[in-house]
Amino acid sequence: MSTPAHILAIETSCDETAAAVVAGSEDILSSVVASQVKDHAVFGGVVPEIASRRHIELIEPVVSAALRQADLSLGDLGGIAVTQGPGLIGALLVGISYAKALAYGLDIPICGINHLEGHLCAARIGAELAYPHMGMVVSGGHTSLYVVRSETDITQIGQTIDDAAGEAFDKVAKLLNLGYPGGVIIEQVSRGVDHLALDLPRPMMNDDTFDFSFSGLKTAVLTLVQKSGIFEEPDLRFSGLPEAKKPRPGKEHLIPVIAAAFQAAVVDVLVTKALRAVREYGMGMLVVSGGVASNTALREALKGKTSEEGIRLVIPDRKYCTDNAAMIGIASIRHFMDGRHADLDMNAVSRWSSITGKH
Ligand code: KG4
Ligand code: ZN
């Protein structure tokens, strides 16, 4: 089977409405991401119903912008790639329905792509990958390690048993009253702060599995916030709603100290486990992707450790670490080449047990 010259890729699994045009040669002709962060920030996290509604409003303008930036029109497309799962069902369905309608109307093939395969394939943008390699996805929904033997043979060897790393960043930012989304803000407030001033637990870091756990770390932060009385108790007498938390005078300085110690603990766990997996499986290359992989402290720590051990490290450009459609387009190329097209009865998948297996 041949790969279409131009593929339109669509990603709507969570709170970014994204479209990209990717050439069969793997060049990214355009990548447009409309973030819904502002719509969800007041709620301190993604509200699925709001995400679906915003995708409906944004999908058409985002796809049009992607085509315009690639200087192409619908008639130039030879295939459509769309995220099929895992993700929020209502959100996924917006992208899938739009993609199916386009594929039907244009009479071109469509491929349903696993979002995590997309994250792993983002590393192919601007880098040549060697196989086999160790892959790690660290995002708001996942923290997993994969043995990537080939583009079509990906086996998960570990995952989080509770919160994902990005979810922990978001929850801790909320505990520290830093706002949403937490990852970027924690990175900002931690900059230049001595992370050794406080020692936080590193759950499961040295056990003999490749699984992760971050909820204990989040609880440790909660306990610390409560014990040190950083915030004034909200006054519930009048509105019945919690007022914005105010730090007690003289306690504000603890917020960046806790943020930096938390970030250091997450980075330590991720780097330790990833490197141990690389060693145990005798890999020469580590690929790290997903929203948390845009974190500078993590990128620097991974760079340092892998270069010490002579391991090749590939981390995508920051804009391809967080959710985007270019990664879905890149992942789809292999599907088109192998003729792994979806039927028009393709449905959204909220959980997907094996990336290269049947969901
Ligand atoms: O991959 P992604 O965009 O969406 C999912 O598939 O989940 O990842 C989003 C997650 C959020 O939890 C966000 O807080 C985290 O990635 N994140 C970061 C940074 N940028 C985004 N975490 C730490 N440091 C960052 N700079
Ligand atoms: Zn993602």
Short mmCIF file of C-alpha atoms and ligand atoms in Angstrom, two decimals:
data_model
loop_
_atom_site.label_atom_id
_atom_site.label_comp_id
_atom_site.label_asym_id
_atom_site.label_seq_id
_atom_site.Cartn_x
_atom_site.Cartn_y
_atom_site.Cartn_z
CA MET A 1 0.00 0.00 0.00
CA SER A 2 1.20 3.52 -0.58
CA THR A 3 1.10 6.43 1.81
CA PRO A 4 -1.04 9.43 0.81
CA ALA A 5 1.00 12.48 -0.21
CA HIS A 6 -0.98 14.63 2.25
CA ILE A 7 -2.66 13.43 5.43
CA LEU A 8 -4.97 15.58 7.56
CA ALA A 9 -4.61 14.59 11.23
CA ILE A 10 -7.13 15.48 13.94
CA GLU A 11 -6.68 15.22 17.73
CA THR A 12 -9.46 15.93 20.27
CA SER A 13 -8.85 13.41 23.05
CA CYS A 14 -8.75 15.90 25.93
CA ASP A 15 -8.73 19.71 26.06
CA GLU A 16 -6.76 20.69 22.95
CA THR A 17 -8.47 20.90 19.58
CA ALA A 18 -5.69 20.14 17.11
CA ALA A 19 -5.27 19.58 13.38
CA ALA A 20 -2.16 19.11 11.27
CA VAL A 21 -1.22 18.35 7.70
CA VAL A 22 1.58 15.82 7.39
CA ALA A 23 3.26 14.74 4.17
CA GLY A 24 3.77 11.04 3.49
CA SER A 25 7.49 11.83 3.62
CA GLU A 26 6.98 12.71 7.34
CA ASP A 27 7.32 16.48 6.86
CA ILE A 28 4.98 18.56 9.03
CA LEU A 29 3.27 21.02 6.68
CA SER A 30 1.18 22.61 9.44
CA SER A 31 0.24 22.03 13.07
CA VAL A 32 -2.51 24.05 14.73
CA VAL A 33 -3.45 23.64 18.41
CA ALA A 34 -6.34 25.54 20.01
CA SER A 35 -5.95 25.25 23.75
CA GLN A 36 -9.02 25.27 25.98
CA VAL A 37 -6.97 26.00 29.09
CA LYS A 38 -8.87 29.23 29.86
CA ASP A 39 -12.24 27.44 29.69
CA HIS A 40 -11.18 24.87 32.28
CA ALA A 41 -8.90 27.00 34.50
CA VAL A 42 -11.75 28.33 36.68
CA PHE A 43 -12.67 24.74 37.53
CA GLY A 44 -9.07 23.74 38.31
CA GLY A 45 -9.15 20.86 35.82
CA VAL A 46 -10.66 19.58 32.57
CA VAL A 47 -14.48 19.43 32.60
CA PRO A 48 -15.39 16.77 30.00
CA GLU A 49 -18.71 18.31 28.93
CA ILE A 50 -17.11 21.74 28.42
CA ALA A 51 -14.25 20.12 26.46
CA SER A 52 -16.73 18.43 24.06
CA ARG A 53 -18.66 21.65 23.51
CA ARG A 54 -15.50 23.64 22.78
CA HIS A 55 -14.23 20.96 20.38
CA ILE A 56 -17.49 21.31 18.44
CA GLU A 57 -16.97 25.08 18.16
CA LEU A 58 -13.26 24.86 17.35
CA ILE A 59 -12.90 21.83 15.07
CA GLU A 60 -13.90 23.54 11.81
CA PRO A 61 -11.77 26.70 12.23
CA VAL A 62 -8.79 24.63 13.43
CA VAL A 63 -8.95 22.24 10.46
CA SER A 64 -9.36 25.20 8.06
CA ALA A 65 -6.34 26.92 9.63
CA ALA A 66 -4.24 23.75 9.27
CA LEU A 67 -5.14 23.48 5.57
CA ARG A 68 -4.52 27.19 5.01
CA GLN A 69 -1.10 27.06 6.69
CA ALA A 70 -0.15 24.05 4.57
CA ASP A 71 -1.38 25.96 1.50
CA LEU A 72 -3.66 23.07 0.55
CA SER A 73 -7.37 22.52 0.10
CA LEU A 74 -9.55 19.54 0.99
CA GLY A 75 -9.21 18.13 -2.53
CA ASP A 76 -5.43 17.74 -2.03
CA LEU A 77 -5.87 15.31 0.88
CA GLY A 78 -5.24 11.61 0.35
CA GLY A 79 -6.09 10.37 3.85
CA ILE A 80 -7.43 11.34 7.28
CA ALA A 81 -5.90 10.31 10.61
CA VAL A 82 -7.80 10.78 13.85
CA THR A 83 -7.19 9.98 17.51
CA GLN A 84 -9.52 7.08 18.35
CA GLY A 85 -8.54 6.79 22.04
CA PRO A 86 -7.76 6.63 24.87
CA GLY A 87 -9.34 9.82 26.13
CA LEU A 88 -12.61 11.52 27.02
CA ILE A 89 -15.38 9.85 25.03
CA GLY A 90 -17.35 13.00 24.20
CA ALA A 91 -14.18 14.85 23.22
CA LEU A 92 -12.91 11.99 21.04
CA LEU A 93 -16.29 11.67 19.31
CA VAL A 94 -16.13 15.25 18.02
CA GLY A 95 -12.86 14.60 16.19
CA ILE A 96 -13.88 11.11 15.04
CA SER A 97 -17.28 12.23 13.68
CA TYR A 98 -15.71 15.16 11.85
CA ALA A 99 -12.93 12.96 10.44
CA LYS A 100 -15.36 10.25 9.31
CA ALA A 101 -17.60 12.79 7.58
CA LEU A 102 -14.61 14.26 5.73
CA ALA A 103 -13.28 10.84 4.72
CA TYR A 104 -16.72 9.81 3.46
CA GLY A 105 -17.31 13.09 1.62
CA LEU A 106 -13.86 13.09 0.01
CA ASP A 107 -13.87 9.32 -0.54
CA ILE A 108 -10.42 8.85 1.01
CA PRO A 109 -9.18 6.34 3.62
CA ILE A 110 -9.23 7.04 7.35
CA CYS A 111 -7.05 5.61 10.15
CA GLY A 112 -7.90 5.54 13.88
CA ILE A 113 -4.77 6.22 15.92
CA ASN A 114 -3.93 5.47 19.55
CA HIS A 115 -3.08 8.74 21.34
CA LEU A 116 -0.10 7.13 23.12
CA GLU A 117 1.30 5.79 19.86
CA GLY A 118 1.05 9.41 18.74
CA HIS A 119 3.06 10.64 21.74
CA LEU A 120 5.77 8.03 21.08
CA CYS A 121 5.84 8.94 17.36
CA ALA A 122 6.28 12.66 18.16
CA ALA A 123 9.94 11.75 18.72
CA ARG A 124 10.22 11.02 14.98
CA ILE A 125 9.66 14.70 14.21
CA GLY A 126 13.19 15.91 13.55
CA ALA A 127 14.99 12.75 14.71
CA GLU A 128 15.78 9.34 13.28
CA LEU A 129 14.76 6.63 15.76
CA ALA A 130 16.59 3.34 16.18
CA TYR A 131 14.70 0.13 17.03
CA PRO A 132 14.36 -1.36 19.54
CA HIS A 133 14.26 1.48 22.05
CA MET A 134 12.71 2.28 25.42
CA GLY A 135 9.78 4.68 25.27
CA MET A 136 8.28 6.67 28.12
CA VAL A 137 5.05 8.70 27.95
CA VAL A 138 4.56 11.18 30.80
CA SER A 139 1.34 13.16 30.45
CA GLY A 140 -1.76 14.26 32.29
CA GLY A 141 -3.39 10.86 31.80
CA HIS A 142 -0.46 8.46 31.56
CA THR A 143 2.94 7.62 32.98
CA SER A 144 4.09 4.50 31.18
CA LEU A 145 7.19 2.72 29.95
CA TYR A 146 7.22 0.81 26.66
CA VAL A 147 9.57 -1.54 24.88
CA VAL A 148 9.31 -0.28 21.30
CA ARG A 149 10.66 -3.12 19.13
CA SER A 150 9.36 -1.64 15.90
CA GLU A 151 6.68 0.79 14.74
CA THR A 152 4.15 -2.00 15.00
CA ASP A 153 5.41 -3.84 18.08
CA ILE A 154 5.05 -1.80 21.27
CA THR A 155 4.78 -3.51 24.67
CA GLN A 156 3.98 -1.68 27.89
CA ILE A 157 6.24 -2.78 30.76
CA GLY A 158 5.05 -0.37 33.46
CA GLN A 159 2.48 2.29 34.27
CA THR A 160 1.22 4.41 37.12
CA ILE A 161 -0.87 2.55 39.66
CA ASP A 162 -2.67 5.76 40.70
CA ASP A 163 -2.13 9.34 39.47
CA ALA A 164 -0.22 10.20 36.30
CA ALA A 165 2.79 12.50 36.71
CA GLY A 166 1.05 15.43 34.96
CA GLU A 167 -2.07 14.88 37.07
CA ALA A 168 0.14 15.10 40.19
CA PHE A 169 1.62 18.39 38.92
CA ASP A 170 -1.90 19.74 38.38
CA LYS A 171 -3.16 18.58 41.81
CA VAL A 172 -0.13 19.89 43.70
CA ALA A 173 -0.43 23.25 41.91
CA LYS A 174 -4.02 23.37 43.14
CA LEU A 175 -2.94 22.53 46.72
CA LEU A 176 -0.42 25.38 46.52
CA ASN A 177 -3.03 27.70 45.04
CA LEU A 178 -0.91 28.23 41.93
CA GLY A 179 -3.62 27.81 39.30
CA TYR A 180 -4.17 25.55 36.30
CA PRO A 181 -2.56 23.86 34.41
CA GLY A 182 -0.09 23.01 37.11
CA GLY A 183 2.95 21.69 35.25
CA VAL A 184 4.04 24.91 33.59
CA ILE A 185 3.32 27.00 36.71
CA ILE A 186 5.23 24.66 39.06
CA GLU A 187 8.14 24.75 36.63
CA GLN A 188 8.07 28.57 36.66
CA VAL A 189 7.85 29.06 40.44
CA SER A 190 10.53 26.41 41.05
CA ARG A 191 13.08 28.12 38.82
CA GLY A 192 16.19 29.03 40.81
CA VAL A 193 14.74 27.64 44.09
CA ASP A 194 16.85 25.21 46.15
CA HIS A 195 14.97 21.93 45.78
CA LEU A 196 17.14 20.31 48.45
CA ALA A 197 15.70 22.57 51.16
CA LEU A 198 12.93 20.01 51.60
CA ASP A 199 12.96 16.26 51.17
CA LEU A 200 9.78 14.69 49.81
CA PRO A 201 9.14 10.95 49.36
CA ARG A 202 9.92 9.19 46.08
CA PRO A 203 7.26 6.45 45.98
CA MET A 204 8.17 3.14 44.28
CA MET A 205 11.43 4.63 42.99
CA ASN A 206 13.59 1.71 44.03
CA ASP A 207 11.20 -1.23 43.86
CA ASP A 208 11.69 -3.96 41.27
CA THR A 209 8.75 -3.06 39.01
CA PHE A 210 8.53 -0.48 36.22
CA ASP A 211 5.32 0.92 37.70
CA PHE A 212 4.91 4.39 39.19
CA SER A 213 2.89 5.94 42.01
CA PHE A 214 2.40 9.66 42.59
CA SER A 215 -0.61 9.90 44.89
CA GLY A 216 1.51 9.42 48.06
CA LEU A 217 3.71 12.31 47.00
CA LYS A 218 0.64 14.48 46.51
CA THR A 219 -0.60 13.49 50.00
CA ALA A 220 2.82 14.35 51.46
CA VAL A 221 2.46 17.84 49.98
CA LEU A 222 -1.08 18.14 51.37
CA THR A 223 0.11 17.15 54.87
CA LEU A 224 2.96 19.63 54.66
CA VAL A 225 0.64 22.45 53.53
CA GLN A 226 -1.74 21.70 56.41
CA LYS A 227 0.93 21.22 59.10
CA SER A 228 2.83 24.35 58.22
CA GLY A 229 -0.40 26.36 58.02
CA ILE A 230 0.53 28.09 54.80
CA PHE A 231 -2.99 29.16 53.95
CA GLU A 232 -5.62 30.96 56.01
CA GLU A 233 -8.78 28.94 56.65
CA PRO A 234 -11.45 29.96 54.07
CA ASP A 235 -14.37 31.89 55.53
CA LEU A 236 -17.49 29.90 54.60
CA ARG A 237 -19.99 31.90 56.69
CA PHE A 238 -21.46 34.11 53.99
CA SER A 239 -21.29 32.56 50.53
CA GLY A 240 -20.98 28.92 51.59
CA LEU A 241 -18.31 28.68 48.88
CA PRO A 242 -14.59 28.46 49.62
CA GLU A 243 -12.97 31.84 49.15
CA ALA A 244 -9.70 32.04 47.24
CA LYS A 245 -7.03 30.67 49.58
CA LYS A 246 -4.75 33.38 50.96
CA PRO A 247 -1.26 32.58 52.20
CA ARG A 248 -0.62 33.63 55.81
CA PRO A 249 1.80 36.55 56.05
CA GLY A 250 5.33 35.22 56.53
CA LYS A 251 4.48 31.81 55.02
CA GLU A 252 4.47 32.70 51.30
CA HIS A 253 8.12 31.73 50.87
CA LEU A 254 7.21 28.07 51.55
CA ILE A 255 5.18 27.78 48.33
CA PRO A 256 8.11 27.83 45.85
CA VAL A 257 10.16 25.64 48.23
CA ILE A 258 7.45 22.94 48.22
CA ALA A 259 6.89 23.30 44.46
CA ALA A 260 10.61 22.84 43.76
CA ALA A 261 10.92 19.86 46.11
CA PHE A 262 7.85 18.24 44.50
CA GLN A 263 9.20 18.75 40.99
CA ALA A 264 12.58 17.32 42.04
CA ALA A 265 10.90 14.22 43.52
CA VAL A 266 8.88 13.56 40.33
CA VAL A 267 11.94 14.10 38.13
CA ASP A 268 14.02 11.79 40.33
CA VAL A 269 11.46 8.96 40.12
CA LEU A 270 10.95 9.31 36.36
CA VAL A 271 14.65 9.45 35.54
CA THR A 272 15.59 6.60 37.90
CA LYS A 273 12.93 4.23 36.54
CA ALA A 274 13.46 5.12 32.88
CA LEU A 275 17.21 4.60 33.15
CA ARG A 276 16.78 1.29 34.99
CA ALA A 277 14.39 0.09 32.28
CA VAL A 278 16.88 1.07 29.57
CA ARG A 279 19.65 -0.84 31.37
CA GLU A 280 17.60 -3.95 32.14
CA TYR A 281 16.35 -4.27 28.57
CA GLY A 282 19.79 -3.49 27.14
CA MET A 283 18.54 -0.55 25.06
CA GLY A 284 20.78 2.06 23.47
CA MET A 285 18.04 4.67 23.08
CA LEU A 286 15.44 6.33 25.30
CA VAL A 287 12.47 8.26 23.88
CA VAL A 288 10.50 10.46 26.30
CA SER A 289 7.32 12.27 25.31
CA GLY A 290 4.00 13.64 26.64
CA GLY A 291 3.18 16.99 28.27
CA VAL A 292 5.47 16.51 31.30
CA ALA A 293 8.41 15.89 28.93
CA SER A 294 8.31 19.61 28.17
CA ASN A 295 9.50 20.23 31.76
CA THR A 296 13.00 21.73 31.74
CA ALA A 297 14.15 20.08 34.99
CA LEU A 298 13.14 16.66 33.62
CA ARG A 299 14.76 17.30 30.22
CA GLU A 300 18.02 18.43 31.86
CA ALA A 301 18.13 15.50 34.30
CA LEU A 302 17.47 13.02 31.49
CA LYS A 303 20.14 14.63 29.33
CA GLY A 304 22.72 14.43 32.14
CA LYS A 305 22.04 10.81 33.11
CA THR A 306 21.78 9.44 29.58
CA SER A 307 24.99 11.11 28.47
CA GLU A 308 26.80 9.73 31.57
CA GLU A 309 25.66 6.23 30.58
CA GLY A 310 26.16 6.59 26.82
CA ILE A 311 22.46 6.26 26.00
CA ARG A 312 20.96 8.19 23.08
CA LEU A 313 18.07 10.37 24.29
CA VAL A 314 15.30 11.71 22.06
CA ILE A 315 12.76 14.16 23.47
CA PRO A 316 10.52 15.98 20.98
CA ASP A 317 10.46 19.72 20.69
CA ARG A 318 8.25 21.14 23.48
CA LYS A 319 5.35 21.89 21.11
CA TYR A 320 5.26 18.24 20.07
CA CYS A 321 5.46 16.91 23.67
CA THR A 322 2.10 18.37 24.67
CA ASP A 323 -1.02 17.26 22.80
CA ASN A 324 -0.95 18.04 19.07
CA ALA A 325 -2.17 16.51 15.82
CA ALA A 326 1.20 16.36 14.02
CA MET A 327 2.14 13.34 16.18
CA ILE A 328 -1.11 11.61 15.16
CA GLY A 329 -0.31 12.26 11.50
CA ILE A 330 3.21 10.86 11.89
CA ALA A 331 1.88 7.75 13.65
CA SER A 332 -0.68 7.24 10.89
CA ILE A 333 1.92 6.94 8.11
CA ARG A 334 2.73 3.35 9.08
CA HIS A 335 -1.01 2.53 9.30
CA PHE A 336 -1.59 3.87 5.77
CA MET A 337 1.49 2.01 4.48
CA ASP A 338 0.19 -1.26 5.93
CA GLY A 339 -3.36 -0.64 4.71
CA ARG A 340 -4.64 -0.59 8.31
CA HIS A 341 -7.61 1.63 7.46
CA ALA A 342 -10.60 2.02 9.71
CA ASP A 343 -14.19 1.47 8.65
CA LEU A 344 -16.73 4.21 8.91
CA ASP A 345 -18.26 2.44 11.91
CA MET A 346 -15.08 3.22 13.88
CA ASN A 347 -15.97 4.31 17.41
CA ALA A 348 -14.20 6.18 20.21
CA VAL A 349 -12.27 4.10 22.76
CA SER A 350 -11.88 5.48 26.29
CA ARG A 351 -9.40 2.81 27.43
CA TRP A 352 -7.03 0.93 25.17
CA SER A 353 -5.13 -1.95 26.72
CA SER A 354 -2.34 -2.40 24.18
CA ILE A 355 -1.10 0.25 21.74
CA THR A 356 -0.35 -2.11 18.88
CA GLY A 357 -2.96 -4.67 19.85
CA LYS A 358 -6.71 -4.49 19.39
CA HIS A 359 -8.23 -2.10 21.99
O1 KG4 B 1 0.35 15.24 26.87
P1 KG4 B 1 -0.54 16.30 27.43
O2 KG4 B 1 -0.59 17.63 26.72
O3 KG4 B 1 -2.02 15.81 27.56
C1 KG4 B 1 -2.34 14.50 27.97
O4 KG4 B 1 -2.27 13.58 27.12
O5 KG4 B 1 -2.59 14.35 29.18
O6 KG4 B 1 -0.08 16.52 28.95
C2 KG4 B 1 -0.70 17.44 29.79
C3 KG4 B 1 -0.04 17.37 31.15
C4 KG4 B 1 -0.71 18.26 32.20
O7 KG4 B 1 -0.94 17.50 33.36
C5 KG4 B 1 0.31 19.36 32.42
O8 KG4 B 1 0.29 19.89 33.75
C6 KG4 B 1 1.61 18.65 32.14
O9 KG4 B 1 1.32 17.80 31.05
N1 KG4 B 1 2.66 19.59 31.75
C7 KG4 B 1 3.78 19.79 32.45
C8 KG4 B 1 4.49 20.83 31.80
N2 KG4 B 1 3.77 21.22 30.70
C9 KG4 B 1 2.64 20.44 30.68
N3 KG4 B 1 4.24 19.21 33.57
C10 KG4 B 1 5.41 19.64 34.06
N4 KG4 B 1 6.14 20.64 33.50
C11 KG4 B 1 5.71 21.25 32.37
N5 KG4 B 1 6.44 22.23 31.82
ZN ZN B 2 -1.47 13.43 25.46
#
